Amino acid sequence: SQQGEEDPQALSIQEGENATMNCSYKTSINNLQWYRQNSGRGLVHLILIRSNEREKHSGRLRVTLDTSKKSSSLLITASRAADTASYFCARKDGANSKLTFGKGITLSVRP
Amino acid sequence: DAEITQSPRHKITETGRQVTLACHQTWNHNNMFWYRQDLGHGLRLIHYSYGVQDTNKGEVSDGYSVSRSNTEDLPLTLESAASSQTSVYFCASSESLEGRYGYTFGSGTRLTVV
């Protein structure tokens, strides 16, 4: 069963605004990953953050991890219409375990 | 360029028929996975493999089987298709068990069981 719970389920913003998406989980993790899925396509890996890391950046993406609160946030700065997609967090519990995905967040960026 | 391809992209089949969905990757990844994606459930793991001749059940494996005879392919077989198996199926692969680089996904197969 999924234990990565994303919040909000849907988000609609204006182009140029920042989008913040949250993910909570219940068990200890080895790492947490964020993926994007465009309509009708497969998931694309965006960024990975390990349990001993607190923040990572990749271009306009910023991911934070708070292991004490068992939560992570994905921030997309200066959003573009092309960022419209579903975003999933996925947790890896142990070094040899599989990824467990949440249900996803639908982001709509209005031009 | 390396890639992971799924076929067919769309499939309609009848209840009770055996169906096989193909997944082929040229990344030379040892780890391969099958997920199904349904509204309200996100992605759920069906089967996975950590190498040739290795297969393991995921959380929703009933009614599905896989085999791994080489590194490149992990076909997913629905032994007797049921309407509950109507879904979008994704194959994925990864380089390492640590998942340091994340999973690479195929474009999916939309399966309809009528």
PDB file of C-alpha atoms in Angstrom:
ATOM      1  CA  SER A   1       0.000   0.000   0.000  1.00  0.00           C
ATOM      2  CA  GLN A   2       1.132   3.518  -0.673  1.00  0.00           C
ATOM      3  CA  GLN A   3       2.462   5.443   2.281  1.00  0.00           C
ATOM      4  CA  GLY A   4       3.747   8.441   0.395  1.00  0.00           C
ATOM      5  CA  GLU A   5       0.958  10.931   0.816  1.00  0.00           C
ATOM      6  CA  GLU A   6       1.164  13.998  -1.337  1.00  0.00           C
ATOM      7  CA  ASP A   7      -0.483  17.293  -0.567  1.00  0.00           C
ATOM      8  CA  PRO A   8      -2.315  19.028  -2.098  1.00  0.00           C
ATOM      9  CA  GLN A   9      -3.959  16.588  -4.503  1.00  0.00           C
ATOM     10  CA  ALA A  10      -4.295  19.365  -7.073  1.00  0.00           C
ATOM     11  CA  LEU A  11      -2.696  22.759  -7.475  1.00  0.00           C
ATOM     12  CA  SER A  12      -3.439  25.528  -9.956  1.00  0.00           C
ATOM     13  CA  ILE A  13      -1.150  28.530 -10.251  1.00  0.00           C
ATOM     14  CA  GLN A  14      -0.295  31.343 -12.654  1.00  0.00           C
ATOM     15  CA  GLU A  15       2.803  31.174 -14.791  1.00  0.00           C
ATOM     16  CA  GLY A  16       5.720  32.758 -12.974  1.00  0.00           C
ATOM     17  CA  GLU A  17       4.485  31.799  -9.524  1.00  0.00           C
ATOM     18  CA  ASN A  18       6.166  29.222  -7.332  1.00  0.00           C
ATOM     19  CA  ALA A  19       4.597  25.811  -6.766  1.00  0.00           C
ATOM     20  CA  THR A  20       5.101  23.945  -3.517  1.00  0.00           C
ATOM     21  CA  MET A  21       4.136  20.301  -3.182  1.00  0.00           C
ATOM     22  CA  ASN A  22       4.425  18.212  -0.061  1.00  0.00           C
ATOM     23  CA  CYS A  23       4.922  14.539   0.659  1.00  0.00           C
ATOM     24  CA  SER A  24       4.618  12.747   3.978  1.00  0.00           C
ATOM     25  CA  TYR A  25       5.517   9.198   4.877  1.00  0.00           C
ATOM     26  CA  LYS A  26       5.293   6.916   7.878  1.00  0.00           C
ATOM     27  CA  THR A  27       8.417   4.762   7.950  1.00  0.00           C
ATOM     28  CA  SER A  28      12.156   5.403   7.918  1.00  0.00           C
ATOM     29  CA  ILE A  29      13.583   5.944   4.474  1.00  0.00           C
ATOM     30  CA  ASN A  30      16.843   5.414   2.639  1.00  0.00           C
ATOM     31  CA  ASN A  31      15.994   8.076   0.092  1.00  0.00           C
ATOM     32  CA  LEU A  32      13.034   9.947  -1.329  1.00  0.00           C
ATOM     33  CA  GLN A  33      12.542  10.749  -4.981  1.00  0.00           C
ATOM     34  CA  TRP A  34      10.297  13.019  -7.007  1.00  0.00           C
ATOM     35  CA  TYR A  35       8.972  12.188 -10.452  1.00  0.00           C
ATOM     36  CA  ARG A  36       6.976  14.078 -13.070  1.00  0.00           C
ATOM     37  CA  GLN A  37       4.396  12.550 -15.387  1.00  0.00           C
ATOM     38  CA  ASN A  38       3.054  14.399 -18.374  1.00  0.00           C
ATOM     39  CA  SER A  39      -0.349  13.365 -19.646  1.00  0.00           C
ATOM     40  CA  GLY A  40      -0.214  10.024 -21.421  1.00  0.00           C
ATOM     41  CA  ARG A  41       3.469   9.507 -20.744  1.00  0.00           C
ATOM     42  CA  GLY A  42       5.694   7.581 -18.383  1.00  0.00           C
ATOM     43  CA  LEU A  43       7.211   9.003 -15.223  1.00  0.00           C
ATOM     44  CA  VAL A  44      10.423  10.972 -15.406  1.00  0.00           C
ATOM     45  CA  HIS A  45      12.861  11.085 -12.497  1.00  0.00           C
ATOM     46  CA  LEU A  46      13.442  14.634 -11.258  1.00  0.00           C
ATOM     47  CA  ILE A  47      15.501  14.520  -8.112  1.00  0.00           C
ATOM     48  CA  LEU A  48      16.619  12.222  -5.315  1.00  0.00           C
ATOM     49  CA  ILE A  49      17.370  13.211  -1.740  1.00  0.00           C
ATOM     50  CA  ARG A  50      19.019  10.860   0.723  1.00  0.00           C
ATOM     51  CA  SER A  51      17.954  10.477   4.326  1.00  0.00           C
ATOM     52  CA  ASN A  52      21.095  12.285   5.538  1.00  0.00           C
ATOM     53  CA  GLU A  53      20.479  15.278   3.287  1.00  0.00           C
ATOM     54  CA  ARG A  54      18.241  18.226   4.059  1.00  0.00           C
ATOM     55  CA  GLU A  55      18.060  20.108   0.783  1.00  0.00           C
ATOM     56  CA  LYS A  56      18.913  19.604  -2.876  1.00  0.00           C
ATOM     57  CA  HIS A  57      18.632  21.798  -5.916  1.00  0.00           C
ATOM     58  CA  SER A  58      18.329  21.048  -9.599  1.00  0.00           C
ATOM     59  CA  GLY A  59      17.668  24.000 -11.867  1.00  0.00           C
ATOM     60  CA  ARG A  60      14.322  25.489 -10.819  1.00  0.00           C
ATOM     61  CA  LEU A  61      13.644  22.575  -8.469  1.00  0.00           C
ATOM     62  CA  ARG A  62      14.348  22.618  -4.771  1.00  0.00           C
ATOM     63  CA  VAL A  63      13.667  19.609  -2.583  1.00  0.00           C
ATOM     64  CA  THR A  64      13.795  19.570   1.181  1.00  0.00           C
ATOM     65  CA  LEU A  65      13.631  16.628   3.542  1.00  0.00           C
ATOM     66  CA  ASP A  66      12.730  16.691   7.224  1.00  0.00           C
ATOM     67  CA  THR A  67      13.219  13.191   8.605  1.00  0.00           C
ATOM     68  CA  SER A  68      12.002  14.207  12.057  1.00  0.00           C
ATOM     69  CA  LYS A  69       8.637  15.164  10.546  1.00  0.00           C
ATOM     70  CA  LYS A  70       8.824  12.435   7.905  1.00  0.00           C
ATOM     71  CA  SER A  71       8.057  14.910   5.172  1.00  0.00           C
ATOM     72  CA  SER A  72       9.512  16.343   1.988  1.00  0.00           C
ATOM     73  CA  SER A  73       8.669  19.341  -0.164  1.00  0.00           C
ATOM     74  CA  LEU A  74       9.225  20.003  -3.836  1.00  0.00           C
ATOM     75  CA  LEU A  75       9.408  23.650  -4.839  1.00  0.00           C
ATOM     76  CA  ILE A  76       9.261  24.673  -8.482  1.00  0.00           C
ATOM     77  CA  THR A  77      10.265  28.299  -8.858  1.00  0.00           C
ATOM     78  CA  ALA A  78       9.109  30.621 -11.630  1.00  0.00           C
ATOM     79  CA  SER A  79       6.700  28.034 -12.988  1.00  0.00           C
ATOM     80  CA  ARG A  80       6.004  27.658 -16.691  1.00  0.00           C
ATOM     81  CA  ALA A  81       3.028  26.277 -18.575  1.00  0.00           C
ATOM     82  CA  ALA A  82       5.269  23.341 -19.521  1.00  0.00           C
ATOM     83  CA  ASP A  83       5.466  22.388 -15.824  1.00  0.00           C
ATOM     84  CA  THR A  84       1.829  21.308 -16.018  1.00  0.00           C
ATOM     85  CA  ALA A  85       1.950  17.622 -15.072  1.00  0.00           C
ATOM     86  CA  SER A  86       1.407  15.184 -12.235  1.00  0.00           C
ATOM     87  CA  TYR A  87       4.143  14.974  -9.632  1.00  0.00           C
ATOM     88  CA  PHE A  88       4.832  11.905  -7.529  1.00  0.00           C
ATOM     89  CA  CYS A  89       6.975  11.343  -4.514  1.00  0.00           C
ATOM     90  CA  ALA A  90       8.426   7.887  -4.064  1.00  0.00           C
ATOM     91  CA  ARG A  91      10.183   6.565  -1.031  1.00  0.00           C
ATOM     92  CA  LYS A  92      12.848   3.906  -0.772  1.00  0.00           C
ATOM     93  CA  ASP A  93      12.747   2.316   2.644  1.00  0.00           C
ATOM     94  CA  GLY A  94      15.982   0.368   2.640  1.00  0.00           C
ATOM     95  CA  ALA A  95      19.032   0.105   0.436  1.00  0.00           C
ATOM     96  CA  ASN A  96      17.666  -2.951  -1.331  1.00  0.00           C
ATOM     97  CA  SER A  97      13.982  -2.155  -1.292  1.00  0.00           C
ATOM     98  CA  LYS A  98      11.709  -1.060  -4.086  1.00  0.00           C
ATOM     99  CA  LEU A  99      10.243   2.399  -4.610  1.00  0.00           C
ATOM    100  CA  THR A 100       6.792   3.005  -3.174  1.00  0.00           C
ATOM    101  CA  PHE A 101       4.905   5.772  -4.928  1.00  0.00           C
ATOM    102  CA  GLY A 102       2.294   8.158  -3.650  1.00  0.00           C
ATOM    103  CA  LYS A 103      -0.900   8.958  -5.534  1.00  0.00           C
ATOM    104  CA  GLY A 104       0.428  12.112  -7.127  1.00  0.00           C
ATOM    105  CA  ILE A 105      -0.270  15.834  -7.276  1.00  0.00           C
ATOM    106  CA  THR A 106      -1.801  17.417 -10.351  1.00  0.00           C
ATOM    107  CA  LEU A 107      -0.171  20.756 -11.111  1.00  0.00           C
ATOM    108  CA  SER A 108      -1.763  23.137 -13.594  1.00  0.00           C
ATOM    109  CA  VAL A 109       0.180  26.218 -14.595  1.00  0.00           C
ATOM    110  CA  ARG A 110      -1.991  28.811 -16.319  1.00  0.00           C
ATOM    111  CA  PRO A 111      -0.309  30.885 -19.014  1.00  0.00           C
TER     112      PRO A 111
ATOM    113  CA  ASP B   1      20.590   6.261 -27.199  1.00  0.00           C
ATOM    114  CA  ALA B   2      19.566   3.799 -24.528  1.00  0.00           C
ATOM    115  CA  GLU B   3      15.850   3.463 -23.993  1.00  0.00           C
ATOM    116  CA  ILE B   4      13.080   1.427 -22.472  1.00  0.00           C
ATOM    117  CA  THR B   5      10.217   0.516 -24.764  1.00  0.00           C
ATOM    118  CA  GLN B   6       6.852  -1.027 -24.088  1.00  0.00           C
ATOM    119  CA  SER B   7       4.568  -2.696 -26.556  1.00  0.00           C
ATOM    120  CA  PRO B   8       1.849  -2.516 -27.511  1.00  0.00           C
ATOM    121  CA  ARG B   9       0.886   1.052 -26.544  1.00  0.00           C
ATOM    122  CA  HIS B  10      -2.780   0.127 -26.519  1.00  0.00           C
ATOM    123  CA  LYS B  11      -4.447  -3.255 -26.223  1.00  0.00           C
ATOM    124  CA  ILE B  12      -8.052  -4.379 -26.025  1.00  0.00           C
ATOM    125  CA  THR B  13      -8.644  -7.963 -25.020  1.00  0.00           C
ATOM    126  CA  GLU B  14     -11.497 -10.144 -23.885  1.00  0.00           C
ATOM    127  CA  THR B  15     -12.068 -11.524 -20.430  1.00  0.00           C
ATOM    128  CA  GLY B  16     -10.332 -14.840 -19.926  1.00  0.00           C
ATOM    129  CA  ARG B  17      -7.697 -14.409 -22.625  1.00  0.00           C
ATOM    130  CA  GLN B  18      -3.993 -14.598 -21.926  1.00  0.00           C
ATOM    131  CA  VAL B  19      -2.189 -11.343 -22.650  1.00  0.00           C
ATOM    132  CA  THR B  20       1.516 -10.534 -22.662  1.00  0.00           C
ATOM    133  CA  LEU B  21       2.871  -7.019 -22.424  1.00  0.00           C
ATOM    134  CA  ALA B  22       6.427  -6.500 -23.579  1.00  0.00           C
ATOM    135  CA  CYS B  23       9.139  -4.431 -21.950  1.00  0.00           C
ATOM    136  CA  HIS B  24      12.589  -4.059 -23.513  1.00  0.00           C
ATOM    137  CA  GLN B  25      15.426  -1.909 -22.203  1.00  0.00           C
ATOM    138  CA  THR B  26      18.828  -1.166 -23.681  1.00  0.00           C
ATOM    139  CA  TRP B  27      20.259   0.481 -20.561  1.00  0.00           C
ATOM    140  CA  ASN B  28      21.802  -2.813 -19.436  1.00  0.00           C
ATOM    141  CA  HIS B  29      20.040  -2.364 -16.104  1.00  0.00           C
ATOM    142  CA  ASN B  30      19.806  -5.395 -13.872  1.00  0.00           C
ATOM    143  CA  ASN B  31      16.669  -4.202 -12.084  1.00  0.00           C
ATOM    144  CA  MET B  32      13.302  -4.134 -13.827  1.00  0.00           C
ATOM    145  CA  PHE B  33       9.829  -3.463 -12.485  1.00  0.00           C
ATOM    146  CA  TRP B  34       6.196  -3.582 -13.551  1.00  0.00           C
ATOM    147  CA  TYR B  35       3.659  -1.148 -12.123  1.00  0.00           C
ATOM    148  CA  ARG B  36       0.015  -0.532 -12.809  1.00  0.00           C
ATOM    149  CA  GLN B  37      -1.496   2.922 -12.543  1.00  0.00           C
ATOM    150  CA  ASP B  38      -5.136   3.455 -11.659  1.00  0.00           C
ATOM    151  CA  LEU B  39      -7.042   6.580 -10.676  1.00  0.00           C
ATOM    152  CA  GLY B  40      -7.101   6.911  -6.926  1.00  0.00           C
ATOM    153  CA  HIS B  41      -4.362   4.348  -6.409  1.00  0.00           C
ATOM    154  CA  GLY B  42      -1.285   5.859  -7.942  1.00  0.00           C
ATOM    155  CA  LEU B  43       1.340   3.335  -9.010  1.00  0.00           C
ATOM    156  CA  ARG B  44       1.297  -0.132  -7.535  1.00  0.00           C
ATOM    157  CA  LEU B  45       4.081  -2.671  -7.939  1.00  0.00           C
ATOM    158  CA  ILE B  46       3.134  -5.911  -9.677  1.00  0.00           C
ATOM    159  CA  HIS B  47       6.403  -7.831 -10.129  1.00  0.00           C
ATOM    160  CA  TYR B  48      10.072  -7.040 -10.203  1.00  0.00           C
ATOM    161  CA  SER B  49      13.395  -8.624 -11.086  1.00  0.00           C
ATOM    162  CA  TYR B  50      16.920  -7.983  -9.892  1.00  0.00           C
ATOM    163  CA  GLY B  51      18.582  -9.965 -12.660  1.00  0.00           C
ATOM    164  CA  VAL B  52      18.344 -12.881 -15.071  1.00  0.00           C
ATOM    165  CA  GLN B  53      16.284 -15.751 -13.684  1.00  0.00           C
ATOM    166  CA  ASP B  54      15.241 -13.632 -10.679  1.00  0.00           C
ATOM    167  CA  THR B  55      11.579 -12.648 -10.250  1.00  0.00           C
ATOM    168  CA  ASN B  56       9.658 -11.409  -7.225  1.00  0.00           C
ATOM    169  CA  LYS B  57       6.058 -10.586  -6.403  1.00  0.00           C
ATOM    170  CA  GLY B  58       4.955  -7.074  -5.657  1.00  0.00           C
ATOM    171  CA  GLU B  59       1.890  -5.880  -3.784  1.00  0.00           C
ATOM    172  CA  VAL B  60      -0.649  -6.670  -6.543  1.00  0.00           C
ATOM    173  CA  SER B  61       0.786  -9.783  -8.205  1.00  0.00           C
ATOM    174  CA  ASP B  62      -2.312 -12.014  -8.276  1.00  0.00           C
ATOM    175  CA  GLY B  63      -3.225 -12.897 -11.850  1.00  0.00           C
ATOM    176  CA  TYR B  64       0.130 -11.751 -13.261  1.00  0.00           C
ATOM    177  CA  SER B  65       3.424 -13.473 -13.976  1.00  0.00           C
ATOM    178  CA  VAL B  66       6.830 -12.456 -15.315  1.00  0.00           C
ATOM    179  CA  SER B  67       9.928 -14.216 -16.525  1.00  0.00           C
ATOM    180  CA  ARG B  68      13.481 -12.918 -16.966  1.00  0.00           C
ATOM    181  CA  SER B  69      15.512 -14.905 -19.453  1.00  0.00           C
ATOM    182  CA  ASN B  70      17.874 -12.071 -20.394  1.00  0.00           C
ATOM    183  CA  THR B  71      18.897  -8.651 -19.133  1.00  0.00           C
ATOM    184  CA  GLU B  72      16.906  -6.672 -21.688  1.00  0.00           C
ATOM    185  CA  ASP B  73      13.384  -8.077 -21.373  1.00  0.00           C
ATOM    186  CA  LEU B  74      10.766  -8.525 -18.668  1.00  0.00           C
ATOM    187  CA  PRO B  75       7.457  -9.536 -20.259  1.00  0.00           C
ATOM    188  CA  LEU B  76       4.337  -9.311 -18.105  1.00  0.00           C
ATOM    189  CA  THR B  77       1.679 -11.990 -18.646  1.00  0.00           C
ATOM    190  CA  LEU B  78      -1.921 -11.787 -17.553  1.00  0.00           C
ATOM    191  CA  GLU B  79      -2.840 -15.449 -17.355  1.00  0.00           C
ATOM    192  CA  SER B  80      -6.604 -14.964 -17.668  1.00  0.00           C
ATOM    193  CA  ALA B  81      -7.502 -11.329 -18.178  1.00  0.00           C
ATOM    194  CA  ALA B  82     -10.182  -9.850 -15.922  1.00  0.00           C
ATOM    195  CA  SER B  83     -11.986  -6.509 -16.129  1.00  0.00           C
ATOM    196  CA  SER B  84     -10.260  -5.486 -12.889  1.00  0.00           C
ATOM    197  CA  GLN B  85      -6.992  -5.610 -14.800  1.00  0.00           C
ATOM    198  CA  THR B  86      -8.023  -2.760 -17.074  1.00  0.00           C
ATOM    199  CA  SER B  87      -5.291  -0.247 -16.325  1.00  0.00           C
ATOM    200  CA  VAL B  88      -2.215   1.521 -17.595  1.00  0.00           C
ATOM    201  CA  TYR B  89       0.888  -0.594 -17.147  1.00  0.00           C
ATOM    202  CA  PHE B  90       4.374   0.845 -16.767  1.00  0.00           C
ATOM    203  CA  CYS B  91       7.668  -0.906 -16.961  1.00  0.00           C
ATOM    204  CA  ALA B  92      10.719   0.631 -15.294  1.00  0.00           C
ATOM    205  CA  SER B  93      14.369  -0.178 -14.865  1.00  0.00           C
ATOM    206  CA  SER B  94      17.153   0.986 -12.583  1.00  0.00           C
ATOM    207  CA  GLU B  95      20.898   0.745 -12.499  1.00  0.00           C
ATOM    208  CA  SER B  96      21.455   0.053  -8.851  1.00  0.00           C
ATOM    209  CA  LEU B  97      19.587  -1.350  -5.910  1.00  0.00           C
ATOM    210  CA  GLU B  98      20.316   1.894  -4.094  1.00  0.00           C
ATOM    211  CA  GLY B  99      18.307   3.665  -6.753  1.00  0.00           C
ATOM    212  CA  ARG B 100      20.814   6.486  -6.765  1.00  0.00           C
ATOM    213  CA  TYR B 101      19.737   7.557 -10.196  1.00  0.00           C
ATOM    214  CA  GLY B 102      16.074   6.816  -9.937  1.00  0.00           C
ATOM    215  CA  TYR B 103      13.984   4.647 -12.183  1.00  0.00           C
ATOM    216  CA  THR B 104      13.660   4.980 -15.937  1.00  0.00           C
ATOM    217  CA  PHE B 105      10.105   4.409 -17.110  1.00  0.00           C
ATOM    218  CA  GLY B 106       8.612   3.272 -20.380  1.00  0.00           C
ATOM    219  CA  SER B 107       5.725   5.149 -21.989  1.00  0.00           C
ATOM    220  CA  GLY B 108       3.145   2.685 -20.766  1.00  0.00           C
ATOM    221  CA  THR B 109       0.618   0.225 -22.180  1.00  0.00           C
ATOM    222  CA  ARG B 110      -3.057   1.022 -21.835  1.00  0.00           C
ATOM    223  CA  LEU B 111      -4.892  -2.287 -21.466  1.00  0.00           C
ATOM    224  CA  THR B 112      -8.651  -2.594 -21.684  1.00  0.00           C
ATOM    225  CA  VAL B 113     -10.310  -5.891 -20.777  1.00  0.00           C
ATOM    226  CA  VAL B 114     -13.859  -6.192 -22.129  1.00  0.00           C
TER     227      VAL B 114
END
